[in-house]
Short mmCIF file of C-alpha atoms in Angstrom, two decimals:
data_model
loop_
_atom_site.label_atom_id
_atom_site.label_comp_id
_atom_site.label_asym_id
_atom_site.label_seq_id
_atom_site.Cartn_x
_atom_site.Cartn_y
_atom_site.Cartn_z
CA MET A 1 -0.49 17.68 14.00
CA SER A 2 -1.05 14.11 12.91
CA THR A 3 -2.05 12.12 9.87
CA ARG A 4 -4.29 9.10 10.10
CA LEU A 5 -3.67 5.44 9.32
CA SER A 6 -5.59 5.66 6.01
CA LEU A 7 -2.72 7.79 4.78
CA LEU A 8 -0.12 5.42 6.21
CA ALA A 9 -1.71 2.51 4.38
CA ALA A 10 -1.03 4.42 1.19
CA THR A 11 2.53 5.38 2.20
CA ALA A 12 3.20 1.86 3.54
CA ALA A 13 5.20 3.29 6.38
CA LEU A 14 8.54 3.61 8.02
CA LEU A 15 9.68 0.48 9.67
CA MET A 16 11.18 -1.26 12.59
CA PRO A 17 10.68 -3.44 15.60
CA VAL A 18 10.14 -4.17 19.27
CA MET A 19 7.22 -5.79 21.04
CA ALA A 20 4.06 -3.74 20.51
CA SER A 21 3.37 -1.77 23.65
CA ALA A 22 1.84 1.44 24.86
CA SER A 23 4.90 3.33 23.73
CA THR A 24 4.82 1.77 20.24
CA LEU A 25 1.13 1.75 19.33
CA SER A 26 -0.68 3.55 22.10
CA GLY A 27 -3.97 3.58 20.16
CA LEU A 28 -4.27 -0.18 19.64
CA PRO A 29 -4.93 -2.74 22.42
CA GLU A 30 -3.74 -6.35 22.18
CA SER A 31 -7.35 -7.36 21.59
CA CYS A 32 -6.93 -5.72 18.15
CA PHE A 33 -3.29 -6.16 17.13
CA THR A 34 -0.12 -7.86 18.37
CA TYR A 35 3.41 -7.41 17.13
CA GLU A 36 6.84 -8.78 18.03
CA VAL A 37 10.36 -9.03 16.60
CA SER A 38 13.57 -10.87 17.41
CA GLY A 39 17.23 -10.54 16.56
CA THR A 40 17.24 -6.75 16.68
CA LYS A 41 20.35 -4.62 16.65
CA THR A 42 21.24 -0.97 16.19
CA ALA A 43 22.73 0.04 12.85
CA PRO A 44 24.18 3.41 11.74
CA HIS A 45 21.27 5.87 11.82
CA GLY A 46 18.77 3.04 12.15
CA LEU A 47 17.82 -0.47 13.20
CA LYS A 48 17.74 -4.05 11.90
CA ALA A 49 15.80 -7.16 12.88
CA LYS A 50 15.98 -10.80 11.75
CA ILE A 51 12.33 -11.81 12.29
CA MET A 52 9.03 -9.97 12.69
CA HIS A 53 5.59 -11.43 13.37
CA ALA A 54 2.27 -9.56 13.62
CA THR A 55 -1.38 -10.51 13.61
CA LEU A 56 -4.87 -9.05 13.79
CA THR A 57 -6.15 -10.65 16.98
CA GLY A 58 -8.82 -13.28 16.41
CA THR A 59 -8.65 -13.20 12.60
CA ASP A 60 -6.08 -15.94 11.73
CA ILE A 61 -4.43 -13.31 9.50
CA THR A 62 -0.70 -13.06 10.04
CA LEU A 63 2.31 -11.14 8.77
CA ASP A 64 5.79 -12.71 8.91
CA ILE A 65 8.99 -11.05 7.73
CA ARG A 66 12.48 -12.57 7.73
CA GLY A 67 14.52 -9.41 7.54
CA VAL A 68 13.75 -5.80 8.46
CA SER A 69 16.12 -2.92 7.88
CA LEU A 70 15.49 0.77 8.43
CA SER A 71 17.71 3.82 8.37
CA ASP A 72 17.53 7.57 8.14
CA PRO A 73 20.81 8.74 6.55
CA SER A 74 20.03 12.32 7.58
CA GLY A 75 19.91 11.30 11.25
CA HIS A 76 16.75 13.37 11.90
CA VAL A 77 14.32 10.53 12.71
CA GLU A 78 14.76 8.90 16.11
CA ASN A 79 14.80 5.10 16.48
CA ALA A 80 11.76 5.13 18.73
CA THR A 81 9.79 6.82 15.94
CA LEU A 82 11.06 4.28 13.41
CA GLU A 83 9.92 1.48 15.69
CA ARG A 84 6.44 2.95 15.97
CA PHE A 85 6.14 3.49 12.23
CA ASN A 86 7.25 -0.07 11.60
CA ALA A 87 4.42 -1.34 13.78
CA VAL A 88 1.93 0.94 12.03
CA ALA A 89 3.15 -0.37 8.66
CA ALA A 90 2.53 -3.94 9.86
CA TYR A 91 -0.97 -3.03 11.05
CA ALA A 92 -1.73 -1.28 7.73
CA ALA A 93 -0.49 -4.28 5.72
CA LEU A 94 -2.61 -6.72 7.72
CA SER A 95 -5.72 -4.53 7.43
CA ALA A 96 -5.21 -4.13 3.66
CA PHE A 97 -4.77 -7.88 3.24
CA ARG A 98 -7.97 -8.46 5.19
CA GLY A 99 -9.80 -5.92 3.01
CA GLY A 100 -10.64 -3.56 5.85
CA ILE A 101 -10.39 -2.92 9.59
CA SER A 102 -11.21 -5.97 11.68
CA PRO A 103 -14.24 -5.79 14.07
CA ALA A 104 -11.90 -5.88 17.09
CA CYS A 105 -10.18 -2.72 15.82
CA LYS A 106 -13.30 -0.68 15.12
CA ASP A 107 -13.31 2.72 16.80
CA GLN A 108 -9.66 2.33 17.77
CA GLY A 109 -7.74 5.55 17.12
CA LEU A 110 -4.25 5.43 15.64
CA THR A 111 -2.31 8.49 14.50
CA ILE A 112 1.32 9.35 13.90
CA ASN A 113 3.01 12.72 14.23
CA SER A 114 4.14 13.85 10.81
CA SER A 115 6.40 16.41 12.49
CA ASP A 116 8.56 13.48 13.70
CA ILE A 117 9.85 12.86 10.15
CA ARG A 118 10.19 16.44 8.98
CA GLY A 119 13.66 17.06 7.58
CA GLY A 120 14.50 13.36 7.49
CA THR A 121 14.81 10.92 4.58
CA PRO A 122 13.92 7.56 6.22
CA GLN A 123 14.10 4.40 4.15
CA ALA A 124 13.13 0.83 4.91
CA THR A 125 13.26 -2.65 3.51
CA TRP A 126 11.24 -5.78 4.31
CA THR A 127 12.65 -9.09 3.01
CA ASP A 128 10.83 -12.44 2.55
CA VAL A 129 7.36 -11.16 3.48
CA THR A 130 4.39 -13.50 3.96
CA LEU A 131 0.80 -12.34 4.54
CA ALA A 132 -1.34 -15.38 5.30
CA ARG A 133 -4.88 -16.43 6.13
CA PRO A 134 -6.42 -19.91 5.82
CA GLY A 135 -6.28 -20.90 2.14
CA HIS A 136 -4.71 -17.62 1.00
CA ASP A 137 -1.06 -16.54 0.99
CA MET A 138 0.65 -13.47 -0.43
CA THR A 139 4.44 -13.44 -0.56
CA ILE A 140 6.86 -10.66 -1.47
CA ARG A 141 10.57 -11.31 -1.91
CA LYS A 142 11.52 -7.70 -1.19
CA ALA A 143 9.63 -4.51 -0.43
CA SER A 144 11.17 -1.10 0.11
CA ILE A 145 10.08 2.46 0.76
CA GLN A 146 12.11 5.65 0.68
CA ALA A 147 11.02 9.11 1.77
CA VAL A 148 12.94 11.28 -0.67
CA GLN A 149 11.23 14.48 0.56
CA THR A 150 9.43 15.32 3.81
CA THR A 151 9.11 19.12 3.63
CA PRO A 152 6.77 20.73 2.73
CA ASP A 153 5.15 17.67 1.14
CA LEU A 154 5.86 13.99 1.67
CA ARG A 155 7.29 12.25 -1.40
CA LEU A 156 7.76 8.50 -1.35
CA LYS A 157 9.26 5.92 -3.66
CA VAL A 158 7.98 2.38 -3.15
CA GLU A 159 9.13 -0.86 -4.78
CA GLY A 160 8.11 -4.50 -4.54
CA SER A 161 9.53 -7.53 -6.32
CA GLY A 162 8.88 -11.25 -6.33
CA ILE A 163 5.20 -10.75 -5.52
CA HIS A 164 2.88 -13.78 -5.62
CA ASP A 165 -0.72 -14.13 -4.45
CA THR A 166 -2.45 -17.53 -4.42
CA LYS A 167 -5.92 -15.95 -4.82
CA GLN A 168 -5.26 -12.98 -7.11
CA PRO A 169 -4.16 -13.98 -10.64
CA LEU A 170 -3.83 -10.34 -11.68
CA MET A 171 -1.51 -9.44 -8.81
CA PRO A 172 1.63 -7.78 -10.28
CA THR A 173 4.89 -9.67 -9.77
CA GLN A 174 6.76 -6.33 -9.75
CA LEU A 175 5.60 -2.90 -8.66
CA SER A 176 7.09 0.56 -8.32
CA ALA A 177 5.47 3.87 -7.44
CA ASP A 178 6.47 7.49 -6.95
CA LEU A 179 3.92 9.29 -4.73
CA THR A 180 3.56 12.79 -3.29
CA VAL A 181 1.24 13.49 -0.35
CA GLN A 182 0.17 17.10 -0.01
CA GLY A 183 -1.64 18.64 2.92
CA LEU A 184 -0.11 16.14 5.33
CA ASP A 185 -1.20 18.08 8.41
CA THR A 186 -4.63 19.12 7.15
CA ALA A 187 -8.04 17.50 7.39
CA ARG A 188 -7.93 16.48 3.71
CA GLN A 189 -4.88 15.27 1.82
CA GLN A 190 -4.18 14.89 -1.88
CA ILE A 191 -2.10 11.95 -3.10
CA THR A 192 -0.40 12.53 -6.45
CA ILE A 193 0.73 9.42 -8.31
CA ASN A 194 3.71 10.80 -10.15
CA ALA A 195 4.42 7.41 -11.71
CA LEU A 196 3.17 3.85 -11.23
CA HIS A 197 4.60 0.81 -13.04
CA ALA A 198 3.65 -2.82 -12.56
CA VAL A 199 4.28 -6.07 -14.40
CA THR A 200 1.76 -8.90 -14.49
CA GLY A 201 2.40 -11.77 -16.86
CA SER A 202 3.34 -10.36 -20.27
CA SER A 203 1.54 -7.08 -19.55
CA ALA A 204 2.74 -3.81 -18.08
CA VAL A 205 0.57 -1.37 -16.19
CA ASP A 206 1.48 2.31 -16.07
CA GLY A 207 -0.45 5.03 -14.32
CA ARG A 208 -0.49 8.55 -12.96
CA GLY A 209 -3.06 10.89 -11.46
CA THR A 210 -4.43 12.29 -8.21
CA ILE A 211 -6.55 10.95 -5.36
CA GLU A 212 -8.31 12.95 -2.62
CA PRO A 213 -9.32 10.37 -0.02
CA GLY A 214 -12.47 11.09 1.93
CA ALA A 215 -14.24 9.29 4.74
CA THR A 216 -16.17 7.24 2.13
CA ALA A 217 -15.91 6.59 -1.60
CA SER A 218 -18.73 9.10 -2.22
CA THR A 219 -16.76 11.87 -0.50
CA SER A 220 -13.49 10.94 -2.24
CA ALA A 221 -12.26 12.19 -5.59
CA ALA A 222 -9.87 10.77 -8.17
CA ASP A 223 -8.47 11.60 -11.60
CA LEU A 224 -6.40 8.67 -12.88
CA HIS A 225 -4.81 7.80 -16.21
CA ILE A 226 -4.02 4.14 -16.70
CA GLY A 227 -2.50 2.13 -19.55
CA VAL A 228 -2.13 -1.65 -19.87
CA THR A 229 -0.21 -3.41 -22.64
CA ASN A 230 -1.28 -6.70 -24.25
CA VAL A 231 -4.73 -6.78 -22.64
CA ASP A 232 -6.00 -9.53 -24.98
CA THR A 233 -3.05 -11.75 -24.05
CA LEU A 234 -3.65 -11.05 -20.36
CA ILE A 235 -7.34 -12.05 -20.65
CA GLY A 236 -6.32 -15.27 -22.36
CA GLN A 237 -3.78 -16.06 -19.63
CA ILE A 238 -6.27 -15.74 -16.80
CA ARG A 239 -9.40 -17.08 -18.51
CA ASP A 240 -9.08 -20.56 -17.00
CA THR A 241 -7.72 -19.52 -13.57
CA ALA A 242 -9.45 -16.27 -12.59
CA PRO A 243 -13.04 -15.99 -11.35
CA LYS A 244 -15.49 -15.44 -14.20
CA LYS A 245 -16.48 -12.01 -12.86
CA VAL A 246 -12.83 -10.90 -13.03
CA VAL A 247 -12.51 -12.04 -16.64
CA ALA A 248 -15.82 -10.36 -17.50
CA ALA A 249 -14.80 -7.10 -15.82
CA LEU A 250 -11.48 -7.00 -17.65
CA THR A 251 -13.22 -7.79 -20.97
CA ILE A 252 -15.69 -4.92 -20.46
CA ALA A 253 -12.88 -2.61 -19.40
CA ARG A 254 -10.99 -3.42 -22.59
CA LEU A 255 -14.06 -2.49 -24.66
CA MET A 256 -14.29 0.88 -22.85
CA GLY A 257 -10.61 1.65 -23.36
CA ARG A 258 -8.94 3.39 -26.29
CA GLN A 259 -6.00 1.93 -28.13
CA SER A 260 -2.52 3.40 -28.48
CA GLY A 261 -0.19 0.88 -30.06
CA ASP A 262 -0.17 -2.25 -27.92
CA ALA A 263 -1.59 -0.37 -24.91
CA THR A 264 -5.20 0.11 -23.85
CA LEU A 265 -5.77 3.44 -22.10
CA TRP A 266 -8.37 4.59 -19.58
CA ASP A 267 -9.07 7.96 -17.95
CA VAL A 268 -10.85 7.09 -14.68
CA GLY A 269 -12.58 9.71 -12.58
CA LEU A 270 -14.45 9.69 -9.29
CA SER A 271 -16.52 12.63 -8.07
CA GLY A 272 -19.62 12.78 -5.91
CA GLY A 273 -19.87 9.00 -5.89
CA VAL A 274 -19.97 8.80 -9.70
CA VAL A 275 -17.28 6.87 -11.55
CA THR A 276 -16.43 7.83 -15.13
CA VAL A 277 -14.29 5.91 -17.61
CA ASN A 278 -13.02 7.91 -20.56
CA ARG A 279 -15.59 10.56 -19.53
CA ILE A 280 -18.50 8.09 -19.71
CA PRO A 281 -20.40 7.78 -16.37
CA LEU A 282 -20.89 4.23 -15.18
CA PRO A 283 -24.52 3.30 -14.42
CA PHE A 284 -24.04 3.06 -10.66
CA SER A 285 -22.90 5.18 -7.74
CA VAL A 286 -20.37 4.17 -5.09
CA PRO A 287 -21.42 4.40 -1.41
#
């Protein structure tokens, strides 16, 4: 059985290199995605590479990494599988940075076999990461992912530090998440956010909840609980740098939240295309 890329984008993926080829990403032609690494060497139960470069063909969107390290201490996951997952992770990161699948990649199938990681505990680190497009860069000093459980559900711990985005003033500088994916080999998965913590400016964001991703937002479901500290300070910090619609949205969100000490809390739901905030339906439906 296999799980689709939409799930991998959430899991961020299990990494490593070699030139993209039919054996690495059989579902994606070079007209959609290219991928290469250099300075690779085998490590105990894993692989390392000095440099990795990937791009969505024809988009001017690139991913460059100056240090890739992957291992599976249990020894269950083969290096060829780690290589393929690394390429999938690169493709997912590029697509997320673009804000969606590029036209050249439409209707291109890409799946991974979840059975390949059963029983393993693969972990990976990307160092000095740059996602770039003309006029917009996002850099991450270090990003890591660890599969702490693969049977019967997939549980992942993800961390990112030294994050900076030239276009997104609310982008956290630090991020950590503990996620569990249930129903990995079924038509519909459930992602449980056991814990989410992020730091942006002088504010901290904490969250938990569940997401059931569907083919569209209207067929998806979510039950999320989010808290942000020092919201007023955060609004003041971004007032002169963020787009006016971002400031307005955060101001409205603050008014809809409830206070608990220095934190503003929201219960956010999605069902049947209707979004609710603290049980109040918003006056629009998502497609």
